[in-house]
mmCIF file of C-alpha atoms in Angstrom:
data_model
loop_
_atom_site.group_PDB
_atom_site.id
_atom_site.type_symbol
_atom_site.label_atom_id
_atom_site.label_comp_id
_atom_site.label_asym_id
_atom_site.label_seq_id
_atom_site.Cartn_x
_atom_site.Cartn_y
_atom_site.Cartn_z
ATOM 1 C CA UNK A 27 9.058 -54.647 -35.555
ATOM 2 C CA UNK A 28 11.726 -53.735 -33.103
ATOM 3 C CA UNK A 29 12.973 -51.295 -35.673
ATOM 4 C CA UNK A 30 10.061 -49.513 -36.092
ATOM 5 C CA UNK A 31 9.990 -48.791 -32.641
ATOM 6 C CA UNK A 32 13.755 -47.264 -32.318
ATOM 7 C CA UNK A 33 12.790 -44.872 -35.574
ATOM 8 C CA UNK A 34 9.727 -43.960 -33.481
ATOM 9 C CA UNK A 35 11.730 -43.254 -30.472
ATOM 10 C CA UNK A 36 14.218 -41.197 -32.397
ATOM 11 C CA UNK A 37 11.225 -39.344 -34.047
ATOM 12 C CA UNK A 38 9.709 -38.645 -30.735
ATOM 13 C CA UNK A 39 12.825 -37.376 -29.083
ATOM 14 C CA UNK A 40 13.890 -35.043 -31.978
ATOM 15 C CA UNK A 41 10.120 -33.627 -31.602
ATOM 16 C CA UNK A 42 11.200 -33.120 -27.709
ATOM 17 C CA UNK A 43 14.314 -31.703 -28.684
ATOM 18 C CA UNK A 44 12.723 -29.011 -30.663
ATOM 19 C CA UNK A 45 10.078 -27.999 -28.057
ATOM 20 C CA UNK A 46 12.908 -27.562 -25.771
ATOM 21 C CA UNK A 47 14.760 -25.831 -27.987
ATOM 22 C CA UNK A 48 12.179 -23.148 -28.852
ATOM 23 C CA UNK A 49 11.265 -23.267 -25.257
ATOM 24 C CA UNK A 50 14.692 -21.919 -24.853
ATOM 25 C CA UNK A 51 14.583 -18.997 -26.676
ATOM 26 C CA UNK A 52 12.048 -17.518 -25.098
ATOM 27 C CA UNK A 53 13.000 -15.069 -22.401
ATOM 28 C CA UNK A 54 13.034 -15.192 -18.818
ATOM 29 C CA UNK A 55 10.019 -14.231 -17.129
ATOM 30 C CA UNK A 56 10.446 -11.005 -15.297
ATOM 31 C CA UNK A 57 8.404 -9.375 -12.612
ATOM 32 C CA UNK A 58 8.006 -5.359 -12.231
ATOM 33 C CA UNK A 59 10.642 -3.956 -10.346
ATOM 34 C CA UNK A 60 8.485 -2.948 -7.264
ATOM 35 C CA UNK A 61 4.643 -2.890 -6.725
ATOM 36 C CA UNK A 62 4.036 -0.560 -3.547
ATOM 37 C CA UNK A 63 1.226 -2.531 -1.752
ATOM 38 C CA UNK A 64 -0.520 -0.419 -0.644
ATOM 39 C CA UNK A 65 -1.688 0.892 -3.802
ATOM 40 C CA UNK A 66 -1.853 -2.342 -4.992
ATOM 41 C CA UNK A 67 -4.465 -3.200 -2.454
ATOM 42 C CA UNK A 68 -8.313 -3.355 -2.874
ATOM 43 C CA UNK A 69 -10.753 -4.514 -5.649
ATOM 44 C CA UNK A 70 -9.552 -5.467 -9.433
ATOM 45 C CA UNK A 71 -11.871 -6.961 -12.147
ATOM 46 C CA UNK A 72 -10.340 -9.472 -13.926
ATOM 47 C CA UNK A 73 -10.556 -8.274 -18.068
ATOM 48 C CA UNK A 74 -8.867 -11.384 -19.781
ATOM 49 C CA UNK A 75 -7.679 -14.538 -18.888
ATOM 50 C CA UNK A 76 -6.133 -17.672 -19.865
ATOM 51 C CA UNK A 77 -8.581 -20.899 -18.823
ATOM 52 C CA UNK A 78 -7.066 -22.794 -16.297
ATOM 53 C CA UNK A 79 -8.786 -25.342 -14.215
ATOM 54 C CA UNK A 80 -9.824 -23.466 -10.868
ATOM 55 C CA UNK A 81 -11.969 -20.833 -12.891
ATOM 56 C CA UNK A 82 -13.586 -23.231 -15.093
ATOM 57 C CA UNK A 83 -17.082 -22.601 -13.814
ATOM 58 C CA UNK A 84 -16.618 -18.520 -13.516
ATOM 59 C CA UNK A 85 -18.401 -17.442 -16.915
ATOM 60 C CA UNK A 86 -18.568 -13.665 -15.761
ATOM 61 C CA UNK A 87 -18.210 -10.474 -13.352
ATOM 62 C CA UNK A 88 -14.720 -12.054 -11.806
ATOM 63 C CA UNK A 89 -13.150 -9.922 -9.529
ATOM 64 C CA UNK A 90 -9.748 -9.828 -6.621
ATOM 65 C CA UNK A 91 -10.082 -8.062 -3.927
ATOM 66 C CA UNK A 92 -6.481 -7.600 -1.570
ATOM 67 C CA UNK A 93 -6.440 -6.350 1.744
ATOM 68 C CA UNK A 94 -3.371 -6.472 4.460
ATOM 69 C CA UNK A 95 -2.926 -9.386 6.950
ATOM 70 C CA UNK A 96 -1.644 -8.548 10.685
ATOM 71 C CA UNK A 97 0.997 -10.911 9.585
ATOM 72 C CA UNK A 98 2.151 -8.749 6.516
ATOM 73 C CA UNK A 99 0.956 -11.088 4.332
ATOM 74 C CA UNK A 100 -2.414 -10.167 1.553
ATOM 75 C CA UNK A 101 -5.735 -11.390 1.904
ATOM 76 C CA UNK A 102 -7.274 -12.464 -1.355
ATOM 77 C CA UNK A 103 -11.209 -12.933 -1.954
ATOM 78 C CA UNK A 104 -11.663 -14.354 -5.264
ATOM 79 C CA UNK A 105 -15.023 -13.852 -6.346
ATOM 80 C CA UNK A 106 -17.105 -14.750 -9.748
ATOM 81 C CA UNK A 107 -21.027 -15.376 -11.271
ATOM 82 C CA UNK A 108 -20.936 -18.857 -12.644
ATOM 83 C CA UNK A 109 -22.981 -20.515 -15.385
ATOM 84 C CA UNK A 110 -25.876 -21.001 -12.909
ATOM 85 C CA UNK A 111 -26.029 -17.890 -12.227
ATOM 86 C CA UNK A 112 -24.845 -18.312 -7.998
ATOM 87 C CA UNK A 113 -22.201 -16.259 -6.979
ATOM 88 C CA UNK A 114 -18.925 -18.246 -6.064
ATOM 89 C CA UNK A 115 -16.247 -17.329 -3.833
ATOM 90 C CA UNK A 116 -12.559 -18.114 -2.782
ATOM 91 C CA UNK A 117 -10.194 -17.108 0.092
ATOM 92 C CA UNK A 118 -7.235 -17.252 0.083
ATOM 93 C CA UNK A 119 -3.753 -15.455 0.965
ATOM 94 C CA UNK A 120 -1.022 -14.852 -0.889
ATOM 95 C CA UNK A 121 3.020 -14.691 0.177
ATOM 96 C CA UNK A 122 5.393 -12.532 -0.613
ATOM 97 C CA UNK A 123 8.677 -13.909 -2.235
ATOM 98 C CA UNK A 124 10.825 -11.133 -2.987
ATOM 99 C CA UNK A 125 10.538 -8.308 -0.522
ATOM 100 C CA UNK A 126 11.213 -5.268 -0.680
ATOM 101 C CA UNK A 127 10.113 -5.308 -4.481
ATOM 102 C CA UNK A 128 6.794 -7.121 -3.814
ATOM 103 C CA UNK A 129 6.418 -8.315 -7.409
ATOM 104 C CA UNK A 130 6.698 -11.673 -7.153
ATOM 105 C CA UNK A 131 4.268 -13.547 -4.615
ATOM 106 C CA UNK A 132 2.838 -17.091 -4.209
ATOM 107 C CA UNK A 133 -0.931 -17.479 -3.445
ATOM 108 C CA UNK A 134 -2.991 -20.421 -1.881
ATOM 109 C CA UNK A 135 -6.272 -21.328 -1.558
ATOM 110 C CA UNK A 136 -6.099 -23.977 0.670
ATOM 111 C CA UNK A 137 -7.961 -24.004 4.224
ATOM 112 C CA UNK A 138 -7.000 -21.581 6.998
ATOM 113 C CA UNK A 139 -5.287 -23.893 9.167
ATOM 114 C CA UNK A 140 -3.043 -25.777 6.331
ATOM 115 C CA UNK A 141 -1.728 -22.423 4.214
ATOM 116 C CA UNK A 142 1.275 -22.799 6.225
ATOM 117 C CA UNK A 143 2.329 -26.237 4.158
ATOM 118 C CA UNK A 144 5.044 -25.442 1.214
ATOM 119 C CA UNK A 145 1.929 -27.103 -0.876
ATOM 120 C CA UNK A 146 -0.969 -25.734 -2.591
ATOM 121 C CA UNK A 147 0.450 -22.547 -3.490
ATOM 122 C CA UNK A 148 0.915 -20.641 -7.333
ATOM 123 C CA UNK A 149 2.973 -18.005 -8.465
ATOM 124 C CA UNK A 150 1.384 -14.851 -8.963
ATOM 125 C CA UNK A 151 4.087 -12.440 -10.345
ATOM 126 C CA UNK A 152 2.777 -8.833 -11.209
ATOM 127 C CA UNK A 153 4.485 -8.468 -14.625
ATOM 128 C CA UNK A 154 3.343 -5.279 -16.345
ATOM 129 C CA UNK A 155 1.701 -2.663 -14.100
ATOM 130 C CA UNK A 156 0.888 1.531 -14.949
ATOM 131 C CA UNK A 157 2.031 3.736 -12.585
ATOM 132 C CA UNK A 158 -1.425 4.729 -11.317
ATOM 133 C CA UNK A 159 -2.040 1.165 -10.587
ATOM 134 C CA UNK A 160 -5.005 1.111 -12.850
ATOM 135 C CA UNK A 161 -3.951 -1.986 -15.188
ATOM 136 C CA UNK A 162 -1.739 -4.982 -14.443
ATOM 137 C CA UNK A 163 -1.149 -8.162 -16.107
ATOM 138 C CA UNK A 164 0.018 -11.037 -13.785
ATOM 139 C CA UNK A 165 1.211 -14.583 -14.576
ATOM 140 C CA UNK A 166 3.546 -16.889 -13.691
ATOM 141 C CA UNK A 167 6.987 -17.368 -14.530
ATOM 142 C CA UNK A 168 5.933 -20.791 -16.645
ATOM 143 C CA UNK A 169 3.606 -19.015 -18.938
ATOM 144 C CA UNK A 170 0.908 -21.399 -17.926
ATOM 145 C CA UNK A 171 -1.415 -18.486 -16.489
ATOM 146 C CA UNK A 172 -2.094 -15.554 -17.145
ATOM 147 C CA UNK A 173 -4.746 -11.964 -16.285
ATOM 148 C CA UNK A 174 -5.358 -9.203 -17.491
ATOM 149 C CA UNK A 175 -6.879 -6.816 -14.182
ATOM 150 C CA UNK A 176 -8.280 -3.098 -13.976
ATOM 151 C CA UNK A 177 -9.731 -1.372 -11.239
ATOM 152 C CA UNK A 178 -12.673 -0.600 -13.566
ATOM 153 C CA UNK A 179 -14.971 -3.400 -14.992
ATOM 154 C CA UNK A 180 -13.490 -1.933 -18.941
ATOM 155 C CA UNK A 181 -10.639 -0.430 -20.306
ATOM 156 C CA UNK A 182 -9.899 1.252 -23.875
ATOM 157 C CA UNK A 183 -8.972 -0.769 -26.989
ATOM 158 C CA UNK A 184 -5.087 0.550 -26.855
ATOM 159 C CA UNK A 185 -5.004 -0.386 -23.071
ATOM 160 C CA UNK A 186 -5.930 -3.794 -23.935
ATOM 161 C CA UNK A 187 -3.665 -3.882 -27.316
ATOM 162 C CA UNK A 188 -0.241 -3.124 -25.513
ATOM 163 C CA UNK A 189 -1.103 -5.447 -22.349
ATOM 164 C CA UNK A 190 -1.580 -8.422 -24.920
ATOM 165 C CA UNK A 191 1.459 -7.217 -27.219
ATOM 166 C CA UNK A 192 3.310 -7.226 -24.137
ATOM 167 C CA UNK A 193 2.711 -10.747 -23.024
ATOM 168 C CA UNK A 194 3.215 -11.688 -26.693
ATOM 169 C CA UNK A 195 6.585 -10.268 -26.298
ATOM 170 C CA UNK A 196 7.242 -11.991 -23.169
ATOM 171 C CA UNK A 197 6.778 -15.515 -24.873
ATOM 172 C CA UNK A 198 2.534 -16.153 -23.442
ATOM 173 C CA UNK A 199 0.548 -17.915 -25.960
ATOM 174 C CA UNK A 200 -2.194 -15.859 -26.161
ATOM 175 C CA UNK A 201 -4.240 -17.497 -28.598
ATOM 176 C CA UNK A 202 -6.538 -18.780 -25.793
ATOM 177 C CA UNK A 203 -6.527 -15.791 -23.687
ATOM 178 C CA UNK A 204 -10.009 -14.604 -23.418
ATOM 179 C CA UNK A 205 -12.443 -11.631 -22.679
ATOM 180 C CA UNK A 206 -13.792 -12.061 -19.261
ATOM 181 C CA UNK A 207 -17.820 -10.292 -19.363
ATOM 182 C CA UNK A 208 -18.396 -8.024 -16.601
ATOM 183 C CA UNK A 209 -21.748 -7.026 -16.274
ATOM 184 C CA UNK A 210 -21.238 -4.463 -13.844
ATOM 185 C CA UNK A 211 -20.305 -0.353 -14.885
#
């Protein structure tokens, strides 16, 4: 009996060994170079996503809206329709980690008067971005999350083709990255 156990211990650990392995050769997350954010500021409607926990009752018309804090910081209003139909909304703010580039920031949604804890927060790096600031994908640099955002609520077919080719060739699974329905035009 004992050796059964030690052959499945070896088994499991080789399978660990090659999920590290291939987790390996993916590489590094990058952010853009810069994001200038002031342009980056204002309302984007989220296109795709990945599902992740917090949006789990959004089913459509998701959008971001950033505006400037006195404290240089961004003010983020999530906002989304969920399945019953009520409108549901989140504030939060998000931090800046890598200034003057602006690329890579960490947001929380935690009350007001706890944001300042090191807790809470997610990474929210801008990875692929047009220069008109019309499109950008954002993740983090785990490949656990991932959105697609435009300033409109639709964008063309080859838009949406090199924004997913991209995060294919920047290691995201994207076999669960999903169509978000905005009703509004």
């Amino acid at each position: 009996m004992k050796l059964k156990y030690f052959f499945l211990a070896i088994l499991m650990s080789l399978q660990c060994n090659v999920v590290m392995a291939d987790s390996a050769t993916l590489p590094p997350i990058r952010a853009v170079d810069t994001v200038n954010v002031k342009q980056y500021l204002g309302r984007w409607y989220e296109i795709a996503r990945k599902p992740m926990f917090f949006q789990r009752r959004c089913v459509q018309d998701v959008q971001a809206n950033y505006s400037l804090t006195e404290q240089g910081t961004l003010s983020v209003e999530n906002s989304c329709t969920t399945q019953d139909k009520q409108r549901s909304l989140a504030n939060g703010e998000a931090y800046i980690l890598n200034p003057p580039h602006n690329s890579q920031l960490e947001v929380s949604f935690l009350p007001k008067a706890i944001r300042w804890l090191p807790v809470g927060r997610g990474d929210y790096w801008v990875l692929k971005r047009d220069e008109q600031y019309q499109t950008a994908l954002v993740g983090d640099p785990e490949r656990k999350y991932l959105w697609l955002l435009a300033r409109t609520t639709h964008i063309s077919d080859t838009v949406w083709q090199a924004y997913l080719e991209y995060a294919k060739h920047i290691g995201y699974d994207v076999s669960d990255f999903k169509p978000t329905l905005q009703t509004e035009h």
